[in-house]
């Protein structure tokens, strides 16, 4: 019955960091009696995305899939060669082809939930169909505020220039200038221009659905709710941490290896799906892991898009390293099931770039993070992690690739991550609060119920 089963279109943009939270949200809404149409653009940038979409659709037959062909990408942008930014632009430019498909949906759509990076393209469609457009943010509430305020900031060079030490967003504690992603200093940069366009569309949205929770980002969420940041911003609706859904169990060697390690003894190392460190930095990280003497599970990526690249481990790290550490840790160069790893009792710490999905997964499991942000929203996210006590962050390591961080220093920080009992118990507390937020009567659970009620009306 249409009244009781609202039909909602979910529309993620490019990259696993965007796809993952949408798939989770699709599964959560579907289990609450919503009819879901998942819109995806083809071709995808990475093989990981297309594999995950097919596997999700085959394990969730109740979810409809609407795949649309994007217009040819414009690969000659002078400001960036990042394939994900280029795809953001191409997806946005192609959205109009969805209009007839969405207007003829049966039963009619009750709402569109779209990615922040297509907000300006979906707003007119939702308007035309007279249905609400909710924006789904895949970053922290703090970084979302920076995006929302970016049109104001970038138009005021007196307050926003490289000579400042801090950036002031109304209602929030100041952001250090070093956390601002470098592309933001250039309004012509594809990423910056794209975010500014979409930030301008935010006031048209009915709400901004966030993968965070009140307790975790209290200051920011309160500030927005009390009209700080921008008057025109719609309500932000924290429903996280978004719950993972299960694919078939990963039958891989690394899981049986983990099964044989003592509780909380292993440091898990991953920098997400779109960061490849330089080969020199990879070697230093290897030295750091070895020196720390802690057990490790390292997901290694040496190419930006998919990691099934040709360089093998011997070439990257050398035979001696692999032999010396063969009893201390394992290195994998493939897509792993990160959720399953973080949930494993052997994991005691997480060296991570602070991609927001990884942060929310670590928060859910109560695993402490050694933050090593590389680009984009990650320094702002690392600040959130540090402030709430989920992890430690060595600011001096800079942005990814800015400097070569030496193995000795990395080893020391790993020791701190794995041996600090206070950090571990605070991280556990974060995990408990995350579960409270998503449990019956919790803040995230109530926000999700509220959204479903709103679109069902
Ligand atoms: Br790599 C990798 N397995 O092997 P983030 C990642 N993931 O499950 P990113 C795996 O991909 P953006 C792997 O659990 C997380 O849900 C991981 O998203 C999963 O970082 C997701 O953490 C990665 O947000 O994206 O990939 O850098 O730049 O958009 O933050």
CSV table of C-alpha atoms and ligand atoms in Angstrom, one decimal:
chain,number,residue,atom,x,y,z
A,1,UNK,CA,0.0,0.0,0.0
A,2,UNK,CA,1.5,3.3,-1.2
A,3,UNK,CA,0.5,5.1,2.0
A,4,UNK,CA,2.4,2.7,4.1
A,5,UNK,CA,5.3,2.0,1.7
A,6,UNK,CA,6.8,5.3,0.6
A,7,UNK,CA,8.7,5.0,-2.7
A,8,UNK,CA,12.1,6.7,-2.3
A,9,UNK,CA,14.8,7.2,-4.9
A,10,UNK,CA,18.4,7.0,-3.6
A,11,UNK,CA,21.1,8.6,-5.7
A,12,UNK,CA,24.8,8.3,-4.8
A,13,UNK,CA,27.5,10.0,-6.8
A,14,UNK,CA,31.0,8.5,-7.5
A,15,UNK,CA,33.4,6.5,-5.3
A,16,UNK,CA,33.1,3.8,-2.7
A,17,UNK,CA,33.0,6.5,0.0
A,18,UNK,CA,29.7,7.7,-1.5
A,19,UNK,CA,28.3,4.4,-2.6
A,20,UNK,CA,28.7,2.6,0.7
A,21,UNK,CA,26.6,4.9,2.9
A,22,UNK,CA,23.9,4.9,0.3
A,23,UNK,CA,23.8,1.1,0.1
A,24,UNK,CA,23.5,1.0,3.9
A,25,UNK,CA,20.8,3.6,3.9
A,26,UNK,CA,18.9,1.7,1.1
A,27,UNK,CA,19.0,-1.5,3.2
A,28,UNK,CA,17.9,0.3,6.4
A,29,UNK,CA,15.0,2.0,4.7
A,30,UNK,CA,14.0,-1.1,2.8
A,31,UNK,CA,13.9,-3.1,6.1
A,32,UNK,CA,11.5,-0.4,7.4
A,33,UNK,CA,9.0,-1.0,4.7
A,34,UNK,CA,10.1,1.6,2.2
A,35,UNK,CA,10.2,0.8,-1.5
A,36,UNK,CA,13.6,1.8,-2.7
A,37,UNK,CA,14.9,2.6,-6.2
A,38,UNK,CA,18.7,2.9,-6.3
A,39,UNK,CA,19.9,5.1,-9.1
A,40,UNK,CA,23.5,4.5,-10.2
A,41,UNK,CA,25.5,6.1,-13.0
A,42,UNK,CA,27.4,4.0,-15.5
A,43,UNK,CA,30.2,3.5,-16.2
A,44,UNK,CA,31.6,3.7,-12.6
A,45,UNK,CA,35.1,5.0,-11.9
A,46,UNK,CA,36.3,1.9,-10.1
A,47,UNK,CA,35.7,-1.8,-10.4
A,48,UNK,CA,35.0,-1.9,-6.7
A,49,UNK,CA,31.8,0.2,-7.3
A,50,UNK,CA,30.4,-1.9,-10.1
A,51,UNK,CA,31.1,-5.1,-8.2
A,52,UNK,CA,29.4,-3.8,-5.0
A,53,UNK,CA,26.4,-2.5,-6.9
A,54,UNK,CA,25.8,-5.9,-8.6
A,55,UNK,CA,26.4,-7.8,-5.4
A,56,UNK,CA,24.1,-5.5,-3.4
A,57,UNK,CA,21.3,-5.8,-5.9
A,58,UNK,CA,21.5,-9.6,-6.1
A,59,UNK,CA,21.4,-9.9,-2.3
A,60,UNK,CA,18.6,-7.3,-2.0
A,61,UNK,CA,16.1,-8.3,-4.7
A,62,UNK,CA,13.4,-6.1,-3.1
A,63,UNK,CA,15.4,-3.0,-4.1
A,64,UNK,CA,14.9,-1.7,-7.6
A,65,UNK,CA,17.8,-0.6,-9.6
A,66,UNK,CA,17.8,2.2,-12.1
A,67,UNK,CA,21.1,2.5,-14.0
A,68,UNK,CA,21.7,5.4,-16.4
A,69,UNK,CA,24.4,6.1,-18.8
A,70,UNK,CA,26.3,9.3,-18.2
A,71,UNK,CA,27.4,11.7,-20.9
A,72,UNK,CA,31.0,11.5,-22.0
A,73,UNK,CA,33.4,12.7,-19.3
A,74,UNK,CA,35.4,15.8,-19.8
A,75,UNK,CA,38.9,14.5,-19.1
A,76,UNK,CA,40.7,17.6,-20.0
A,77,UNK,CA,40.1,19.7,-16.9
A,78,UNK,CA,43.1,21.9,-16.3
A,79,UNK,CA,42.6,22.0,-12.5
A,80,UNK,CA,42.6,18.3,-11.6
A,81,UNK,CA,43.1,14.8,-13.0
A,82,UNK,CA,41.3,13.2,-10.1
A,83,UNK,CA,39.0,10.7,-11.8
A,84,UNK,CA,36.4,10.9,-9.0
A,85,UNK,CA,36.1,14.7,-9.2
A,86,UNK,CA,35.8,14.4,-13.0
A,87,UNK,CA,33.1,11.8,-12.5
A,88,UNK,CA,31.2,14.1,-10.0
A,89,UNK,CA,31.0,16.7,-12.7
A,90,UNK,CA,29.9,14.2,-15.5
A,91,UNK,CA,27.2,12.7,-13.3
A,92,UNK,CA,25.8,16.1,-12.4
A,93,UNK,CA,25.8,17.1,-16.0
A,94,UNK,CA,23.9,13.9,-17.0
A,95,UNK,CA,21.1,14.1,-14.3
A,96,UNK,CA,18.5,15.6,-16.6
A,97,UNK,CA,18.1,12.2,-18.4
A,98,UNK,CA,16.6,10.9,-15.2
A,99,UNK,CA,13.8,13.4,-15.2
A,100,UNK,CA,11.4,11.3,-17.4
A,101,UNK,CA,12.3,8.1,-15.7
A,102,UNK,CA,11.6,9.5,-12.2
A,103,UNK,CA,8.4,11.3,-13.2
A,104,UNK,CA,6.9,8.1,-14.6
A,105,UNK,CA,7.9,5.9,-11.6
A,106,UNK,CA,5.2,3.6,-10.3
A,107,UNK,CA,4.2,3.9,-7.6
A,108,UNK,CA,5.0,7.6,-7.8
A,109,UNK,CA,8.1,8.7,-5.8
A,110,UNK,CA,7.6,10.3,-2.4
A,111,UNK,CA,11.1,11.7,-2.2
A,112,UNK,CA,14.5,11.8,-3.7
A,113,UNK,CA,17.5,11.3,-1.4
A,114,UNK,CA,20.5,12.5,-3.3
A,115,UNK,CA,24.2,12.9,-2.7
A,116,UNK,CA,25.4,16.3,-1.7
A,117,UNK,CA,27.6,16.4,-4.8
A,118,UNK,CA,24.5,16.2,-7.1
A,119,UNK,CA,22.3,18.5,-4.9
A,120,UNK,CA,22.0,21.3,-7.5
A,121,UNK,CA,21.0,18.8,-10.3
A,122,UNK,CA,18.3,16.9,-8.3
A,123,UNK,CA,16.7,19.9,-6.7
A,124,UNK,CA,14.9,21.0,-9.9
A,125,UNK,CA,13.6,17.5,-10.6
A,126,UNK,CA,12.2,17.1,-7.1
A,127,UNK,CA,10.6,20.6,-7.5
A,128,UNK,CA,9.0,19.6,-10.7
A,129,UNK,CA,7.7,16.4,-9.2
A,130,UNK,CA,6.5,18.3,-6.1
A,131,UNK,CA,8.3,15.9,-3.8
A,132,UNK,CA,10.9,16.7,-1.2
A,133,UNK,CA,14.6,16.3,-1.9
A,134,UNK,CA,16.7,15.2,1.1
A,135,UNK,CA,20.4,15.5,0.8
A,136,UNK,CA,22.6,12.7,2.0
A,137,UNK,CA,26.0,13.9,3.3
A,138,UNK,CA,28.8,11.4,3.3
A,139,UNK,CA,31.2,13.5,5.4
A,140,UNK,CA,31.3,14.8,9.0
A,141,UNK,CA,28.8,17.4,10.2
A,142,UNK,CA,31.8,19.7,10.7
A,143,UNK,CA,33.0,19.4,7.1
A,144,UNK,CA,29.4,19.7,5.9
A,145,UNK,CA,29.3,23.1,7.6
A,146,UNK,CA,32.4,24.1,5.9
A,147,UNK,CA,30.9,23.1,2.5
A,148,UNK,CA,27.7,24.9,3.3
A,149,UNK,CA,29.6,28.1,4.2
A,150,UNK,CA,32.0,27.9,1.3
A,151,UNK,CA,30.0,30.2,-1.0
A,152,UNK,CA,30.2,32.9,1.7
A,153,UNK,CA,33.9,32.2,2.6
A,154,UNK,CA,35.2,32.2,-1.0
A,155,UNK,CA,33.5,35.5,-1.7
A,156,UNK,CA,35.3,37.2,1.1
A,157,UNK,CA,39.1,37.2,0.5
A,158,UNK,CA,39.6,39.4,3.6
A,159,UNK,CA,38.5,36.6,5.8
A,160,UNK,CA,39.5,33.6,3.7
A,161,UNK,CA,43.1,33.7,2.5
A,162,UNK,CA,46.3,31.8,3.0
A,163,UNK,CA,47.6,34.4,5.5
A,164,UNK,CA,44.8,33.6,8.0
A,165,UNK,CA,45.5,31.2,10.8
A,166,UNK,CA,41.9,30.2,11.3
A,167,UNK,CA,38.6,30.2,9.5
A,168,UNK,CA,35.6,31.3,11.4
A,169,UNK,CA,32.2,29.7,10.6
A,170,UNK,CA,29.4,31.3,12.7
A,171,UNK,CA,28.5,29.1,15.7
A,172,UNK,CA,31.5,26.8,15.4
A,173,UNK,CA,34.9,26.8,17.0
A,174,UNK,CA,37.4,28.1,14.5
A,175,UNK,CA,38.9,25.8,12.0
A,176,UNK,CA,42.7,25.9,11.6
A,177,UNK,CA,43.7,27.0,8.2
A,178,UNK,CA,45.8,23.8,7.8
A,179,UNK,CA,42.6,21.7,7.8
A,180,UNK,CA,41.2,23.5,4.8
A,181,UNK,CA,41.6,21.2,1.7
A,182,UNK,CA,44.1,23.0,-0.6
A,183,UNK,CA,41.8,23.0,-3.6
A,184,UNK,CA,39.5,25.4,-1.7
A,185,UNK,CA,41.9,28.2,-2.2
A,186,UNK,CA,41.1,28.1,-5.9
A,187,UNK,CA,37.5,28.7,-6.8
A,188,UNK,CA,38.2,27.6,-10.3
A,189,UNK,CA,39.3,24.2,-9.1
A,190,UNK,CA,36.8,21.6,-10.4
A,191,UNK,CA,36.2,20.2,-6.9
A,192,UNK,CA,35.8,23.6,-5.3
A,193,UNK,CA,33.5,25.0,-8.0
A,194,UNK,CA,31.4,21.9,-7.9
A,195,UNK,CA,31.0,22.0,-4.1
A,196,UNK,CA,30.1,25.7,-4.2
A,197,UNK,CA,27.4,25.1,-6.8
A,198,UNK,CA,26.0,22.3,-4.7
A,199,UNK,CA,26.3,24.2,-1.5
A,200,UNK,CA,24.1,26.9,-3.0
A,201,UNK,CA,21.4,24.3,-3.5
A,202,UNK,CA,21.4,23.1,0.1
A,203,UNK,CA,18.7,25.6,1.3
A,204,UNK,CA,16.3,24.0,-1.2
A,205,UNK,CA,16.6,20.6,0.5
A,206,UNK,CA,14.0,19.4,3.0
A,207,UNK,CA,16.8,18.1,5.3
A,208,UNK,CA,20.4,16.9,5.3
A,209,UNK,CA,20.7,13.3,6.3
A,210,UNK,CA,24.1,12.7,8.0
A,211,UNK,CA,26.1,9.6,8.9
A,212,UNK,CA,27.0,10.9,12.3
A,213,UNK,CA,25.3,11.0,15.7
A,214,UNK,CA,24.4,13.7,18.2
A,215,UNK,CA,26.8,12.6,21.0
A,216,UNK,CA,29.7,12.3,18.5
A,217,UNK,CA,29.5,15.8,17.0
A,218,UNK,CA,27.4,17.6,19.6
A,219,UNK,CA,28.9,21.0,19.2
A,220,UNK,CA,28.4,21.2,15.5
A,221,UNK,CA,25.0,19.6,15.4
A,222,UNK,CA,23.8,22.0,18.2
A,223,UNK,CA,25.2,25.0,16.4
A,224,UNK,CA,23.3,24.1,13.1
A,225,UNK,CA,20.1,23.3,15.0
A,226,UNK,CA,20.3,26.6,16.8
A,227,UNK,CA,20.5,28.5,13.5
A,228,UNK,CA,24.3,28.9,13.5
A,229,UNK,CA,26.4,28.5,10.3
A,230,UNK,CA,23.7,29.8,7.9
A,231,UNK,CA,20.0,30.8,8.5
A,232,UNK,CA,19.0,29.1,5.3
A,233,UNK,CA,20.3,25.7,6.1
A,234,UNK,CA,17.6,23.0,6.3
A,235,UNK,CA,17.6,20.7,9.4
A,236,UNK,CA,20.5,18.3,9.7
A,237,UNK,CA,19.3,14.8,10.5
A,238,UNK,CA,22.0,12.6,12.1
A,239,UNK,CA,21.1,9.0,11.7
A,240,UNK,CA,24.5,7.3,12.0
A,241,UNK,CA,26.5,5.3,12.3
A,242,UNK,CA,24.8,3.7,9.3
A,243,UNK,CA,24.5,0.0,9.9
A,244,UNK,CA,26.4,-2.3,7.6
A,245,UNK,CA,24.4,-5.0,5.8
A,246,UNK,CA,26.0,-8.4,5.2
A,247,UNK,CA,27.2,-9.8,2.0
A,248,UNK,CA,28.3,-13.4,1.9
A,249,UNK,CA,31.1,-13.9,4.4
A,250,UNK,CA,34.5,-13.2,3.0
A,251,UNK,CA,36.4,-16.5,3.1
A,252,UNK,CA,39.8,-15.0,3.0
A,253,UNK,CA,43.1,-16.0,4.5
A,254,UNK,CA,43.4,-12.8,6.5
A,255,UNK,CA,40.3,-13.7,8.5
A,256,UNK,CA,41.7,-17.0,9.5
A,257,UNK,CA,44.9,-15.3,10.4
A,258,UNK,CA,43.0,-12.9,12.6
A,259,UNK,CA,41.3,-15.8,14.3
A,260,UNK,CA,44.6,-16.9,15.5
A,261,UNK,CA,45.8,-13.6,17.1
A,262,UNK,CA,45.2,-12.6,20.7
A,263,UNK,CA,42.4,-10.1,21.5
A,264,UNK,CA,43.0,-6.5,20.6
A,265,UNK,CA,46.6,-7.2,19.5
A,266,UNK,CA,46.5,-6.3,15.8
A,267,UNK,CA,46.7,-2.9,14.3
A,268,UNK,CA,44.7,-2.6,11.1
A,269,UNK,CA,46.1,-0.3,8.4
A,270,UNK,CA,44.0,1.1,5.6
A,271,UNK,CA,43.8,4.4,3.8
A,272,UNK,CA,40.5,3.9,2.0
A,273,UNK,CA,39.7,3.3,-1.5
A,274,UNK,CA,41.2,6.3,-3.2
A,275,UNK,CA,44.5,7.1,-1.6
A,276,UNK,CA,47.8,5.6,-2.9
A,277,UNK,CA,50.8,6.6,-0.9
A,278,UNK,CA,54.1,7.1,-2.6
A,279,UNK,CA,56.4,4.1,-2.7
A,280,UNK,CA,58.8,5.8,-0.3
A,281,UNK,CA,56.1,6.4,2.2
A,282,UNK,CA,54.9,2.8,1.9
A,283,UNK,CA,58.4,1.7,2.8
A,284,UNK,CA,58.6,4.0,5.8
A,285,UNK,CA,55.2,2.8,7.0
A,286,UNK,CA,56.5,-0.8,6.7
A,287,UNK,CA,59.5,0.2,8.8
A,288,UNK,CA,57.2,1.8,11.4
A,289,UNK,CA,55.0,-1.2,11.6
A,290,UNK,CA,58.0,-3.5,12.0
A,291,UNK,CA,59.6,-1.3,14.7
A,292,UNK,CA,56.4,-1.0,16.7
A,293,UNK,CA,56.5,-4.8,17.2
A,294,UNK,CA,52.8,-4.9,17.1
A,295,UNK,CA,50.9,-7.4,14.9
A,296,UNK,CA,49.4,-5.8,11.8
A,297,UNK,CA,47.0,-6.4,9.0
A,298,UNK,CA,47.8,-3.9,6.3
A,299,UNK,CA,45.6,-3.3,3.2
A,300,UNK,CA,48.1,-1.8,0.8
A,301,UNK,CA,47.2,0.3,-2.2
A,302,UNK,CA,49.8,1.6,-4.6
A,303,UNK,CA,47.4,2.8,-7.3
A,304,UNK,CA,44.6,5.3,-6.9
A,305,UNK,CA,41.6,3.7,-8.4
A,306,UNK,CA,41.5,-0.1,-8.0
A,307,UNK,CA,44.3,-1.8,-6.1
A,308,UNK,CA,44.6,-5.0,-8.2
A,309,UNK,CA,47.5,-3.3,-9.9
A,310,UNK,CA,50.6,-5.0,-11.2
A,311,UNK,CA,53.2,-4.0,-8.6
A,312,UNK,CA,53.7,-6.9,-6.3
A,313,UNK,CA,54.6,-6.7,-2.7
A,314,UNK,CA,58.2,-7.9,-3.3
A,315,UNK,CA,58.7,-5.0,-5.6
A,316,UNK,CA,57.2,-2.5,-3.2
A,317,UNK,CA,58.7,-3.7,0.1
A,318,UNK,CA,61.4,-6.1,-0.7
A,319,UNK,CA,61.8,-9.7,0.1
A,320,UNK,CA,63.7,-9.2,3.3
A,321,UNK,CA,61.0,-7.1,4.8
A,322,UNK,CA,58.4,-9.7,3.9
A,323,UNK,CA,60.5,-12.5,5.4
A,324,UNK,CA,61.3,-10.5,8.6
A,325,UNK,CA,57.7,-9.6,9.3
A,326,UNK,CA,56.0,-12.9,8.2
A,327,UNK,CA,55.2,-13.8,11.8
A,328,UNK,CA,54.3,-10.3,12.8
A,329,UNK,CA,51.7,-9.3,10.2
A,330,UNK,CA,50.0,-9.8,6.9
A,331,UNK,CA,49.7,-7.5,3.9
A,332,UNK,CA,46.8,-7.7,1.5
A,333,UNK,CA,46.5,-6.0,-1.8
A,334,UNK,CA,42.8,-6.6,-2.6
A,335,UNK,CA,39.4,-5.3,-1.5
A,336,UNK,CA,38.7,-6.6,2.0
A,337,UNK,CA,35.6,-6.6,4.1
A,338,UNK,CA,36.6,-3.7,6.4
A,339,UNK,CA,33.5,-4.0,8.5
A,340,UNK,CA,34.2,-7.6,9.3
A,341,UNK,CA,37.8,-6.8,10.1
A,342,UNK,CA,36.9,-3.9,12.5
A,343,UNK,CA,34.4,-6.2,14.2
A,344,UNK,CA,37.0,-8.9,14.8
A,345,UNK,CA,38.1,-9.2,18.4
A,346,UNK,CA,41.8,-9.4,17.4
A,347,UNK,CA,41.8,-5.7,16.2
A,348,UNK,CA,43.1,-3.2,18.7
A,349,UNK,CA,43.8,-0.1,16.7
A,350,UNK,CA,43.3,1.4,13.2
A,351,UNK,CA,45.7,3.5,11.2
A,352,UNK,CA,43.5,5.4,8.9
A,353,UNK,CA,43.1,8.4,6.7
A,354,UNK,CA,39.8,9.5,8.3
A,355,UNK,CA,37.6,9.0,5.4
A,356,UNK,CA,34.2,9.5,7.0
A,357,UNK,CA,32.9,6.0,6.4
A,358,UNK,CA,36.0,4.5,8.1
A,359,UNK,CA,35.6,6.9,11.0
A,360,UNK,CA,32.0,5.9,11.5
A,361,UNK,CA,32.8,2.2,11.3
A,362,UNK,CA,35.6,2.6,13.9
A,363,UNK,CA,33.2,4.6,16.1
A,364,UNK,CA,30.6,1.9,15.9
A,365,UNK,CA,33.1,-0.8,16.9
A,366,UNK,CA,34.9,1.4,19.5
A,367,UNK,CA,38.3,1.0,17.8
A,368,UNK,CA,40.9,3.7,18.5
A,369,UNK,CA,42.3,5.5,15.4
A,370,UNK,CA,45.7,6.8,14.6
A,371,UNK,CA,44.6,9.5,12.2
A,372,UNK,CA,46.8,10.2,9.2
A,373,UNK,CA,44.6,12.3,6.9
A,374,UNK,CA,45.6,12.5,3.3
A,375,UNK,CA,43.3,14.9,1.5
A,376,UNK,CA,39.8,16.4,1.2
A,377,UNK,CA,37.7,16.4,4.3
A,378,UNK,CA,40.1,14.2,6.2
A,379,UNK,CA,41.9,16.8,8.3
A,380,UNK,CA,38.6,18.2,9.5
A,381,UNK,CA,37.4,14.7,10.2
A,382,UNK,CA,40.6,13.9,12.1
A,383,UNK,CA,39.9,16.9,14.3
A,384,UNK,CA,36.5,15.5,15.1
A,385,UNK,CA,38.1,12.1,15.9
A,386,UNK,CA,40.6,13.7,18.2
A,387,UNK,CA,38.2,16.0,20.0
A,388,UNK,CA,35.7,13.2,20.8
A,389,UNK,CA,38.7,11.0,22.0
A,390,UNK,CA,38.3,8.2,19.5
A,391,UNK,CA,41.9,8.7,18.3
A,392,UNK,CA,45.2,10.5,18.1
A,393,UNK,CA,46.4,12.7,15.3
A,394,UNK,CA,49.9,13.9,14.6
A,395,UNK,CA,49.3,17.2,12.8
A,396,UNK,CA,52.9,17.5,11.8
A,397,UNK,CA,52.6,14.7,9.3
A,398,UNK,CA,50.8,17.1,7.0
A,399,UNK,CA,48.6,16.3,4.0
A,400,UNK,CA,49.3,13.0,2.1
A,401,UNK,CA,52.5,13.4,0.1
A,402,UNK,CA,53.4,16.7,1.6
A,403,UNK,CA,56.4,15.3,3.4
A,404,UNK,CA,58.0,11.9,4.0
A,405,UNK,CA,57.1,10.7,7.5
A,406,UNK,CA,59.8,8.5,8.8
A,407,UNK,CA,59.4,5.0,10.1
A,408,UNK,CA,60.8,5.7,13.5
A,409,UNK,CA,58.1,8.3,14.2
A,410,UNK,CA,55.4,6.1,12.8
A,411,UNK,CA,56.5,3.3,15.0
A,412,UNK,CA,56.3,5.5,18.1
A,413,UNK,CA,52.8,6.6,17.3
A,414,UNK,CA,51.7,3.0,16.7
A,415,UNK,CA,53.0,2.2,20.2
A,416,UNK,CA,50.9,5.0,21.6
A,417,UNK,CA,47.8,3.8,19.7
A,418,UNK,CA,48.1,0.2,20.9
A,419,UNK,CA,49.3,0.7,24.4
A,420,UNK,CA,47.3,3.6,25.8
A,421,UNK,CA,44.6,2.1,28.0
A,422,UNK,CA,42.9,5.5,28.4
A,423,UNK,CA,42.5,5.9,24.7
A,424,UNK,CA,41.2,2.3,24.4
A,425,UNK,CA,38.6,2.8,27.1
A,426,UNK,CA,37.5,6.1,25.6
A,427,UNK,CA,37.1,4.5,22.2
A,428,UNK,CA,35.0,1.7,23.8
A,429,UNK,CA,32.8,4.5,25.3
A,430,UNK,CA,32.3,5.9,21.8
A,431,UNK,CA,31.2,2.5,20.6
A,432,UNK,CA,28.7,2.3,23.4
A,433,UNK,CA,27.3,5.8,22.6
A,434,UNK,CA,27.0,4.8,18.9
A,435,UNK,CA,25.0,1.8,19.8
A,436,UNK,CA,22.8,3.9,22.1
A,437,UNK,CA,22.1,6.4,19.4
A,438,UNK,CA,21.0,3.7,17.0
A,439,UNK,CA,19.1,1.6,19.6
A,440,UNK,CA,15.5,1.9,20.5
A,441,UNK,CA,14.7,5.5,21.5
A,442,UNK,CA,18.2,6.7,20.5
A,443,UNK,CA,18.8,9.9,18.7
A,444,UNK,CA,19.7,8.4,15.4
A,445,UNK,CA,16.9,5.9,15.5
A,446,UNK,CA,14.4,8.7,16.2
A,447,UNK,CA,15.7,10.9,13.4
A,448,UNK,CA,15.4,8.0,10.9
A,449,UNK,CA,11.8,7.3,12.0
A,450,UNK,CA,11.1,11.0,11.7
A,451,UNK,CA,12.4,11.1,8.1
A,452,UNK,CA,10.3,8.1,7.1
A,453,UNK,CA,7.2,9.6,8.8
A,454,UNK,CA,7.8,12.9,6.9
A,455,UNK,CA,8.0,11.2,3.5
A,456,UNK,CA,5.1,8.9,4.1
A,457,UNK,CA,2.7,11.8,4.9
B,1,LIG,BR1,40.1,0.1,0.6
B,1,LIG,C1,38.6,-0.6,1.3
B,1,LIG,N1,37.4,-2.6,1.9
B,1,LIG,O1,39.4,-2.8,1.0
B,1,LIG,P1,36.0,6.0,3.4
B,1,LIG,C2,37.6,0.1,1.8
B,1,LIG,N2,36.4,-0.5,2.3
B,1,LIG,O2,35.4,-2.4,2.8
B,1,LIG,P2,37.5,6.7,0.9
B,1,LIG,C3,36.4,-1.8,2.4
B,1,LIG,O3,35.1,1.4,1.7
B,1,LIG,P3,36.1,9.2,0.5
B,1,LIG,C4,38.5,-2.1,1.4
B,1,LIG,O4,35.0,0.1,5.0
B,1,LIG,C5,34.6,2.2,3.9
B,1,LIG,O5,33.2,1.9,4.1
B,1,LIG,C6,35.4,1.0,4.0
B,1,LIG,O6,35.2,4.9,2.6
B,1,LIG,C7,35.3,0.4,2.7
B,1,LIG,O7,37.2,6.4,2.5
B,1,LIG,C8,34.7,2.6,2.4
B,1,LIG,O8,36.5,5.5,4.6
B,1,LIG,C9,35.7,3.7,2.2
B,1,LIG,O9,35.1,7.2,3.5
B,1,LIG,O10,36.3,7.6,0.4
B,1,LIG,O11,37.5,5.4,0.2
B,1,LIG,O12,38.8,7.5,0.9
B,1,LIG,O13,37.3,9.8,-0.1
B,1,LIG,O14,34.9,9.4,-0.2
B,1,LIG,O15,36.0,9.5,2.0
